[in-house]
PDB file of C-alpha atoms in Angstrom:
ATOM      1  CA  ASP A1139       1.249  48.033 258.978  1.00  0.00           C
ATOM      2  CA  ASN A1140       4.600  47.879 257.460  1.00  0.00           C
ATOM      3  CA  LEU A1141       3.002  47.352 254.099  1.00  0.00           C
ATOM      4  CA  SER A1142       5.297  46.803 251.310  1.00  0.00           C
ATOM      5  CA  VAL A1143       4.233  45.879 247.594  1.00  0.00           C
ATOM      6  CA  LYS A1144       5.581  44.976 244.242  1.00  0.00           C
ATOM      7  CA  VAL A1145       4.087  45.998 240.938  1.00  0.00           C
ATOM      8  CA  ASN A1146       5.699  43.827 237.706  1.00  0.00           C
ATOM      9  CA  GLY A1147       8.658  42.826 240.097  1.00  0.00           C
ATOM     10  CA  LYS A1148       9.490  46.534 241.250  1.00  0.00           C
ATOM     11  CA  ASN A1149       9.472  47.458 244.765  1.00  0.00           C
ATOM     12  CA  ILE A1150       6.489  50.450 244.876  1.00  0.00           C
ATOM     13  CA  LEU A1151       5.525  50.888 248.553  1.00  0.00           C
ATOM     14  CA  LYS A1152       8.277  50.553 251.288  1.00  0.00           C
ATOM     15  CA  LYS A1153       7.009  49.506 254.772  1.00  0.00           C
ATOM     16  CA  ILE A1154       4.079  52.221 254.842  1.00  0.00           C
ATOM     17  CA  ASN A1155       2.618  52.649 257.993  1.00  0.00           C
ATOM     18  CA  LEU A1156      -0.885  54.435 258.052  1.00  0.00           C
ATOM     19  CA  GLU A1157      -3.736  54.581 260.961  1.00  0.00           C
ATOM     20  CA  ILE A1158      -6.880  56.258 260.023  1.00  0.00           C
ATOM     21  CA  ASN A1159      -9.364  56.409 262.954  1.00  0.00           C
ATOM     22  CA  ASN A1160     -13.006  56.454 262.465  1.00  0.00           C
ATOM     23  CA  GLY A1161     -14.418  60.034 261.178  1.00  0.00           C
ATOM     24  CA  GLU A1162     -10.762  61.356 260.295  1.00  0.00           C
ATOM     25  CA  ILE A1163      -9.793  63.082 256.793  1.00  0.00           C
ATOM     26  CA  HIS A1164      -6.362  62.623 256.031  1.00  0.00           C
ATOM     27  CA  ALA A1165      -4.508  63.950 252.805  1.00  0.00           C
ATOM     28  CA  LEU A1166      -1.514  61.941 251.236  1.00  0.00           C
ATOM     29  CA  LEU A1167       0.275  64.375 249.040  1.00  0.00           C
ATOM     30  CA  GLY A1168       3.482  63.749 247.055  1.00  0.00           C
ATOM     31  CA  PRO A1169       4.832  63.908 243.511  1.00  0.00           C
ATOM     32  CA  ASN A1170       3.943  62.083 240.419  1.00  0.00           C
ATOM     33  CA  ALA A1171       5.280  58.517 240.599  1.00  0.00           C
ATOM     34  CA  SER A1172       5.631  58.467 244.209  1.00  0.00           C
ATOM     35  CA  GLY A1173       3.409  55.535 245.145  1.00  0.00           C
ATOM     36  CA  LYS A1174       0.294  57.052 245.891  1.00  0.00           C
ATOM     37  CA  SER A1175      -2.108  55.772 243.541  1.00  0.00           C
ATOM     38  CA  SER A1176      -0.141  52.301 244.012  1.00  0.00           C
ATOM     39  CA  LEU A1177      -1.698  52.745 248.059  1.00  0.00           C
ATOM     40  CA  VAL A1178      -5.284  53.411 246.359  1.00  0.00           C
ATOM     41  CA  TYR A1179      -4.990  50.132 243.998  1.00  0.00           C
ATOM     42  CA  THR A1180      -3.334  47.695 246.981  1.00  0.00           C
ATOM     43  CA  THR A1181      -5.900  48.928 249.620  1.00  0.00           C
ATOM     44  CA  MET A1182      -8.604  48.104 247.497  1.00  0.00           C
ATOM     45  CA  GLY A1183      -7.187  44.732 246.643  1.00  0.00           C
ATOM     46  CA  PHE A1184      -6.392  44.791 243.103  1.00  0.00           C
ATOM     47  CA  PRO A1185      -4.342  41.525 241.789  1.00  0.00           C
ATOM     48  CA  ASP A1186      -1.630  43.231 240.001  1.00  0.00           C
ATOM     49  CA  TYR A1187      -0.574  44.727 243.544  1.00  0.00           C
ATOM     50  CA  ASN A1188       1.309  42.212 245.440  1.00  0.00           C
ATOM     51  CA  VAL A1189       1.853  42.665 249.039  1.00  0.00           C
ATOM     52  CA  THR A1190       5.354  41.420 249.772  1.00  0.00           C
ATOM     53  CA  GLY A1191       5.572  42.315 253.573  1.00  0.00           C
ATOM     54  CA  GLY A1192       3.036  43.603 256.418  1.00  0.00           C
ATOM     55  CA  LYS A1193      -0.634  43.576 256.330  1.00  0.00           C
ATOM     56  CA  ILE A1194      -3.952  45.703 255.881  1.00  0.00           C
ATOM     57  CA  ILE A1195      -6.006  46.050 258.796  1.00  0.00           C
ATOM     58  CA  PHE A1196      -9.564  47.298 258.498  1.00  0.00           C
ATOM     59  CA  ASN A1197     -11.997  47.526 261.348  1.00  0.00           C
ATOM     60  CA  GLU A1198      -9.603  45.265 263.365  1.00  0.00           C
ATOM     61  CA  GLU A1199      -9.802  42.570 260.300  1.00  0.00           C
ATOM     62  CA  ASP A1200      -6.956  41.635 258.462  1.00  0.00           C
ATOM     63  CA  ILE A1201      -8.086  42.136 254.617  1.00  0.00           C
ATOM     64  CA  THR A1202      -4.759  41.604 253.157  1.00  0.00           C
ATOM     65  CA  ASP A1203      -5.493  38.726 251.011  1.00  0.00           C
ATOM     66  CA  LEU A1204      -9.204  39.642 250.497  1.00  0.00           C
ATOM     67  CA  GLN A1205     -10.835  39.932 247.019  1.00  0.00           C
ATOM     68  CA  ILE A1206     -12.354  43.817 245.948  1.00  0.00           C
ATOM     69  CA  GLU A1207     -16.030  42.953 245.929  1.00  0.00           C
ATOM     70  CA  GLU A1208     -15.310  41.443 249.802  1.00  0.00           C
ATOM     71  CA  ARG A1209     -13.490  44.589 250.820  1.00  0.00           C
ATOM     72  CA  VAL A1210     -16.488  46.791 249.420  1.00  0.00           C
ATOM     73  CA  LYS A1211     -18.845  44.871 251.267  1.00  0.00           C
ATOM     74  CA  LEU A1212     -17.085  45.826 254.450  1.00  0.00           C
ATOM     75  CA  GLY A1213     -17.621  49.421 253.890  1.00  0.00           C
ATOM     76  CA  MET A1214     -14.646  50.467 251.897  1.00  0.00           C
ATOM     77  CA  THR A1215     -14.828  52.333 248.462  1.00  0.00           C
ATOM     78  CA  SER A1216     -12.684  54.397 246.013  1.00  0.00           C
ATOM     79  CA  VAL A1217     -13.145  57.192 243.822  1.00  0.00           C
ATOM     80  CA  PHE A1218     -10.465  56.717 241.097  1.00  0.00           C
ATOM     81  CA  GLN A1219      -8.767  59.379 239.181  1.00  0.00           C
ATOM     82  CA  HIS A1220      -9.823  57.954 235.588  1.00  0.00           C
ATOM     83  CA  PRO A1221     -13.176  55.956 236.349  1.00  0.00           C
ATOM     84  CA  PRO A1222     -13.839  53.920 232.880  1.00  0.00           C
ATOM     85  CA  SER A1223     -17.249  54.787 230.740  1.00  0.00           C
ATOM     86  CA  ILE A1224     -19.789  52.211 230.625  1.00  0.00           C
ATOM     87  CA  LYS A1225     -21.976  51.735 227.656  1.00  0.00           C
ATOM     88  CA  GLY A1226     -25.348  50.227 227.928  1.00  0.00           C
ATOM     89  CA  LEU A1227     -26.224  50.924 231.577  1.00  0.00           C
ATOM     90  CA  LYS A1228     -27.875  54.096 232.529  1.00  0.00           C
ATOM     91  CA  LEU A1229     -26.256  56.047 236.169  1.00  0.00           C
ATOM     92  CA  SER A1230     -29.924  55.250 237.373  1.00  0.00           C
ATOM     93  CA  LYS A1231     -30.216  51.774 236.712  1.00  0.00           C
ATOM     94  CA  LEU A1232     -26.848  51.455 238.661  1.00  0.00           C
ATOM     95  CA  LEU A1233     -28.007  53.574 241.596  1.00  0.00           C
ATOM     96  CA  GLU A1234     -30.789  51.425 241.905  1.00  0.00           C
ATOM     97  CA  LYS A1235     -28.789  48.362 242.162  1.00  0.00           C
ATOM     98  CA  ILE A1236     -26.068  49.841 244.901  1.00  0.00           C
ATOM     99  CA  SER A1237     -28.093  52.324 246.646  1.00  0.00           C
ATOM    100  CA  LYS A1238     -27.951  52.111 250.375  1.00  0.00           C
ATOM    101  CA  LYS A1239     -28.308  55.592 250.439  1.00  0.00           C
ATOM    102  CA  ASN A1240     -30.679  57.899 248.450  1.00  0.00           C
ATOM    103  CA  ILE A1241     -29.470  61.185 246.814  1.00  0.00           C
ATOM    104  CA  GLU A1242     -31.518  63.812 245.402  1.00  0.00           C
ATOM    105  CA  LEU A1243     -29.395  66.855 244.073  1.00  0.00           C
ATOM    106  CA  LYS A1244     -31.137  68.560 241.148  1.00  0.00           C
ATOM    107  CA  GLU A1245     -27.331  68.224 239.443  1.00  0.00           C
ATOM    108  CA  LEU A1246     -27.909  64.753 238.813  1.00  0.00           C
ATOM    109  CA  ASN A1247     -30.915  65.168 236.761  1.00  0.00           C
ATOM    110  CA  ASN A1248     -29.253  65.383 233.491  1.00  0.00           C
ATOM    111  CA  LEU A1249     -27.184  62.320 234.086  1.00  0.00           C
ATOM    112  CA  LEU A1250     -29.451  59.637 235.759  1.00  0.00           C
ATOM    113  CA  GLU A1251     -30.613  58.848 232.025  1.00  0.00           C
ATOM    114  CA  ARG A1252     -27.290  58.681 230.528  1.00  0.00           C
ATOM    115  CA  GLU A1253     -24.796  55.958 230.028  1.00  0.00           C
ATOM    116  CA  ILE A1254     -22.390  55.900 232.953  1.00  0.00           C
ATOM    117  CA  ASN A1255     -19.343  58.422 232.302  1.00  0.00           C
ATOM    118  CA  VAL A1256     -20.108  58.388 228.512  1.00  0.00           C
ATOM    119  CA  GLY A1257     -19.746  62.066 226.717  1.00  0.00           C
ATOM    120  CA  PHE A1258     -19.417  62.951 230.507  1.00  0.00           C
ATOM    121  CA  SER A1259     -17.558  66.432 230.984  1.00  0.00           C
ATOM    122  CA  GLY A1260     -14.785  66.204 233.956  1.00  0.00           C
ATOM    123  CA  GLY A1261     -17.016  67.807 236.883  1.00  0.00           C
ATOM    124  CA  GLU A1262     -20.208  65.542 235.704  1.00  0.00           C
ATOM    125  CA  ARG A1263     -17.866  62.394 235.719  1.00  0.00           C
ATOM    126  CA  LYS A1264     -16.802  63.164 239.130  1.00  0.00           C
ATOM    127  CA  LEU A1265     -20.151  63.927 240.227  1.00  0.00           C
ATOM    128  CA  SER A1266     -21.133  60.681 238.949  1.00  0.00           C
ATOM    129  CA  GLU A1267     -18.339  58.985 240.540  1.00  0.00           C
ATOM    130  CA  ILE A1268     -19.077  60.686 244.033  1.00  0.00           C
ATOM    131  CA  VAL A1269     -22.515  59.756 244.221  1.00  0.00           C
ATOM    132  CA  GLN A1270     -21.933  56.232 243.321  1.00  0.00           C
ATOM    133  CA  ALA A1271     -19.725  56.127 246.207  1.00  0.00           C
ATOM    134  CA  ILE A1272     -22.005  57.974 248.685  1.00  0.00           C
ATOM    135  CA  SER A1273     -24.822  55.408 247.636  1.00  0.00           C
ATOM    136  CA  LEU A1274     -22.801  52.755 248.853  1.00  0.00           C
ATOM    137  CA  ASP A1275     -22.903  53.790 252.403  1.00  0.00           C
ATOM    138  CA  PRO A1276     -19.374  53.278 252.830  1.00  0.00           C
ATOM    139  CA  SER A1277     -17.164  53.663 256.542  1.00  0.00           C
ATOM    140  CA  PHE A1278     -13.932  54.647 254.399  1.00  0.00           C
ATOM    141  CA  VAL A1279     -13.652  56.423 250.978  1.00  0.00           C
ATOM    142  CA  ILE A1280     -10.435  57.290 249.159  1.00  0.00           C
ATOM    143  CA  PHE A1281     -10.708  59.903 246.866  1.00  0.00           C
ATOM    144  CA  ASP A1282      -7.443  59.643 243.909  1.00  0.00           C
ATOM    145  CA  GLU A1283      -6.741  62.763 242.812  1.00  0.00           C
ATOM    146  CA  LEU A1284     -10.047  64.248 243.035  1.00  0.00           C
ATOM    147  CA  ASP A1285      -9.404  67.551 242.128  1.00  0.00           C
ATOM    148  CA  ALA A1286      -7.751  66.781 238.825  1.00  0.00           C
ATOM    149  CA  GLY A1287      -9.370  68.815 236.044  1.00  0.00           C
ATOM    150  CA  LEU A1288     -11.707  70.800 238.227  1.00  0.00           C
ATOM    151  CA  ASP A1289     -12.152  74.311 238.381  1.00  0.00           C
ATOM    152  CA  LEU A1290     -12.401  75.908 241.586  1.00  0.00           C
ATOM    153  CA  GLU A1291     -16.368  76.049 241.379  1.00  0.00           C
ATOM    154  CA  ASN A1292     -16.658  72.565 240.768  1.00  0.00           C
ATOM    155  CA  LEU A1293     -14.105  71.749 243.355  1.00  0.00           C
ATOM    156  CA  GLU A1294     -16.151  73.580 246.000  1.00  0.00           C
ATOM    157  CA  ARG A1295     -19.328  72.260 244.887  1.00  0.00           C
ATOM    158  CA  LEU A1296     -18.126  68.572 244.981  1.00  0.00           C
ATOM    159  CA  THR A1297     -16.160  69.179 248.506  1.00  0.00           C
ATOM    160  CA  SER A1298     -19.453  70.417 249.827  1.00  0.00           C
ATOM    161  CA  LEU A1299     -21.186  67.295 249.001  1.00  0.00           C
ATOM    162  CA  ILE A1300     -18.747  65.286 250.663  1.00  0.00           C
ATOM    163  CA  LYS A1301     -18.742  66.740 253.566  1.00  0.00           C
ATOM    164  CA  SER A1302     -22.592  66.839 253.839  1.00  0.00           C
ATOM    165  CA  GLU A1303     -23.092  63.260 252.811  1.00  0.00           C
ATOM    166  CA  LEU A1304     -19.856  61.589 254.049  1.00  0.00           C
ATOM    167  CA  ASP A1305     -19.790  63.397 257.537  1.00  0.00           C
ATOM    168  CA  ASN A1306     -18.273  61.372 260.480  1.00  0.00           C
ATOM    169  CA  LYS A1307     -16.794  58.824 257.514  1.00  0.00           C
ATOM    170  CA  SER A1308     -13.171  57.881 257.180  1.00  0.00           C
ATOM    171  CA  ILE A1309     -11.825  59.168 254.143  1.00  0.00           C
ATOM    172  CA  LEU A1310      -7.973  59.300 252.467  1.00  0.00           C
ATOM    173  CA  LEU A1311      -7.668  62.063 250.073  1.00  0.00           C
ATOM    174  CA  ILE A1312      -4.752  61.473 247.260  1.00  0.00           C
ATOM    175  CA  THR A1313      -3.251  64.447 245.563  1.00  0.00           C
ATOM    176  CA  HIS A1314      -0.553  66.381 244.619  1.00  0.00           C
ATOM    177  CA  ARG A1315      -2.498  69.741 244.523  1.00  0.00           C
ATOM    178  CA  GLY A1316      -2.942  71.759 247.628  1.00  0.00           C
ATOM    179  CA  ARG A1317      -6.193  73.664 246.702  1.00  0.00           C
ATOM    180  CA  ILE A1318      -8.525  71.029 248.033  1.00  0.00           C
ATOM    181  CA  LEU A1319      -7.321  70.876 251.024  1.00  0.00           C
ATOM    182  CA  ARG A1320      -8.462  74.172 252.236  1.00  0.00           C
ATOM    183  CA  PHE A1321     -12.115  72.656 251.250  1.00  0.00           C
ATOM    184  CA  LEU A1322     -11.561  69.588 253.068  1.00  0.00           C
ATOM    185  CA  LYS A1323      -9.304  70.477 255.914  1.00  0.00           C
ATOM    186  CA  PRO A1324      -7.841  67.284 256.759  1.00  0.00           C
ATOM    187  CA  ASP A1325      -6.970  66.114 260.223  1.00  0.00           C
ATOM    188  CA  ILE A1326      -3.544  65.058 259.449  1.00  0.00           C
ATOM    189  CA  VAL A1327      -1.458  65.362 256.050  1.00  0.00           C
ATOM    190  CA  HIS A1328       1.013  62.862 255.046  1.00  0.00           C
ATOM    191  CA  VAL A1329       3.849  63.362 252.267  1.00  0.00           C
ATOM    192  CA  MET A1330       4.863  60.379 250.092  1.00  0.00           C
ATOM    193  CA  ILE A1331       8.196  60.279 248.287  1.00  0.00           C
ATOM    194  CA  ASP A1332       9.455  57.364 246.258  1.00  0.00           C
ATOM    195  CA  GLY A1333       6.804  54.713 247.742  1.00  0.00           C
ATOM    196  CA  LYS A1334       7.632  55.854 251.568  1.00  0.00           C
ATOM    197  CA  ILE A1335       5.877  58.247 254.142  1.00  0.00           C
ATOM    198  CA  VAL A1336       8.253  60.635 255.014  1.00  0.00           C
ATOM    199  CA  CYS A1337       5.996  63.431 256.545  1.00  0.00           C
ATOM    200  CA  SER A1338       2.928  63.298 258.739  1.00  0.00           C
ATOM    201  CA  SER A1339       1.692  66.623 260.301  1.00  0.00           C
ATOM    202  CA  GLU A1340      -1.397  68.057 261.675  1.00  0.00           C
ATOM    203  CA  ASP A1341      -0.571  71.106 259.721  1.00  0.00           C
ATOM    204  CA  TRP A1342      -1.614  70.922 256.770  1.00  0.00           C
ATOM    205  CA  LYS A1343      -1.359  74.619 255.998  1.00  0.00           C
ATOM    206  CA  ARG A1344       2.785  74.333 256.887  1.00  0.00           C
ATOM    207  CA  ILE A1345       3.269  71.408 254.867  1.00  0.00           C
ATOM    208  CA  TRP A1346       1.418  72.879 251.661  1.00  0.00           C
ATOM    209  CA  GLU A1347       3.246  76.043 252.041  1.00  0.00           C
ATOM    210  CA  THR A1348       6.824  74.148 252.372  1.00  0.00           C
ATOM    211  CA  ILE A1349       6.068  72.336 249.200  1.00  0.00           C
ATOM    212  CA  GLU A1350       4.935  75.394 247.645  1.00  0.00           C
ATOM    213  CA  VAL A1351       8.413  77.159 248.304  1.00  0.00           C
ATOM    214  CA  TYR A1352      11.054  74.256 249.064  1.00  0.00           C
ATOM    215  CA  GLY A1353       9.551  71.113 246.909  1.00  0.00           C
ATOM    216  CA  TYR A1354       8.611  68.006 248.139  1.00  0.00           C
ATOM    217  CA  GLU A1355      12.006  67.091 249.204  1.00  0.00           C
ATOM    218  CA  LYS A1356      12.018  69.537 252.328  1.00  0.00           C
ATOM    219  CA  CYS A1357       9.161  67.824 253.637  1.00  0.00           C
ATOM    220  CA  LYS A1358      11.833  64.859 255.063  1.00  0.00           C
ATOM    221  CA  GLU A1359      12.733  67.373 257.628  1.00  0.00           C
ATOM    222  CA  CYS A1360       9.119  67.444 259.074  1.00  0.00           C
ATOM    223  CA  GLU A1361       7.785  65.812 261.849  1.00  0.00           C
ATOM    224  CA  LEU A1362       4.309  64.960 263.387  1.00  0.00           C
ATOM    225  CA  ARG A1363       3.536  67.509 265.728  1.00  0.00           C
TER     226      ARG A1363
END
């Protein structure tokens, strides 16, 4: 609600208004350095992201000042673009500790007894992170550049997993690529430029076609319809 954020003294997000209802999928598009990932980190409560105005509301509760772990306990989680590798901890052990929802995938078999994200390919890393998120049984998930570095086969496989395991959950998909949209088919797509949401539309195809032909700046002329 009217969210403004500074990082290292610089205004990054400027009066952001964004509402995601239960079960909706929203996509946030924008060029590099437009503020998309900053919105992710701010929403999840990372301390370097200083809220200077507005607030964050989750399930009718003001969570603007809550710590990351408190937000996760309320039902929020995020899959980040560059998750860390964790040596000395097997994925199977982590899932045992956090799992509220069991997932059985044969693709997981060769990952479970490996250290988390250590030596994982891009597709394996994204699969690991998605499974961890699903295991928490969240009500709201943010995917930050899920499609980065994935070929179409892996992208289709992972989005199918998301649709089957996170059905009726609220999702915010951050991306600056268009191909993932045809797999997840968002209810509403937004465009962010220079820390502001300049366009929101229910017609993701029209928005992406506009971006492909004219670039992001053209989206400043669009309206929610």
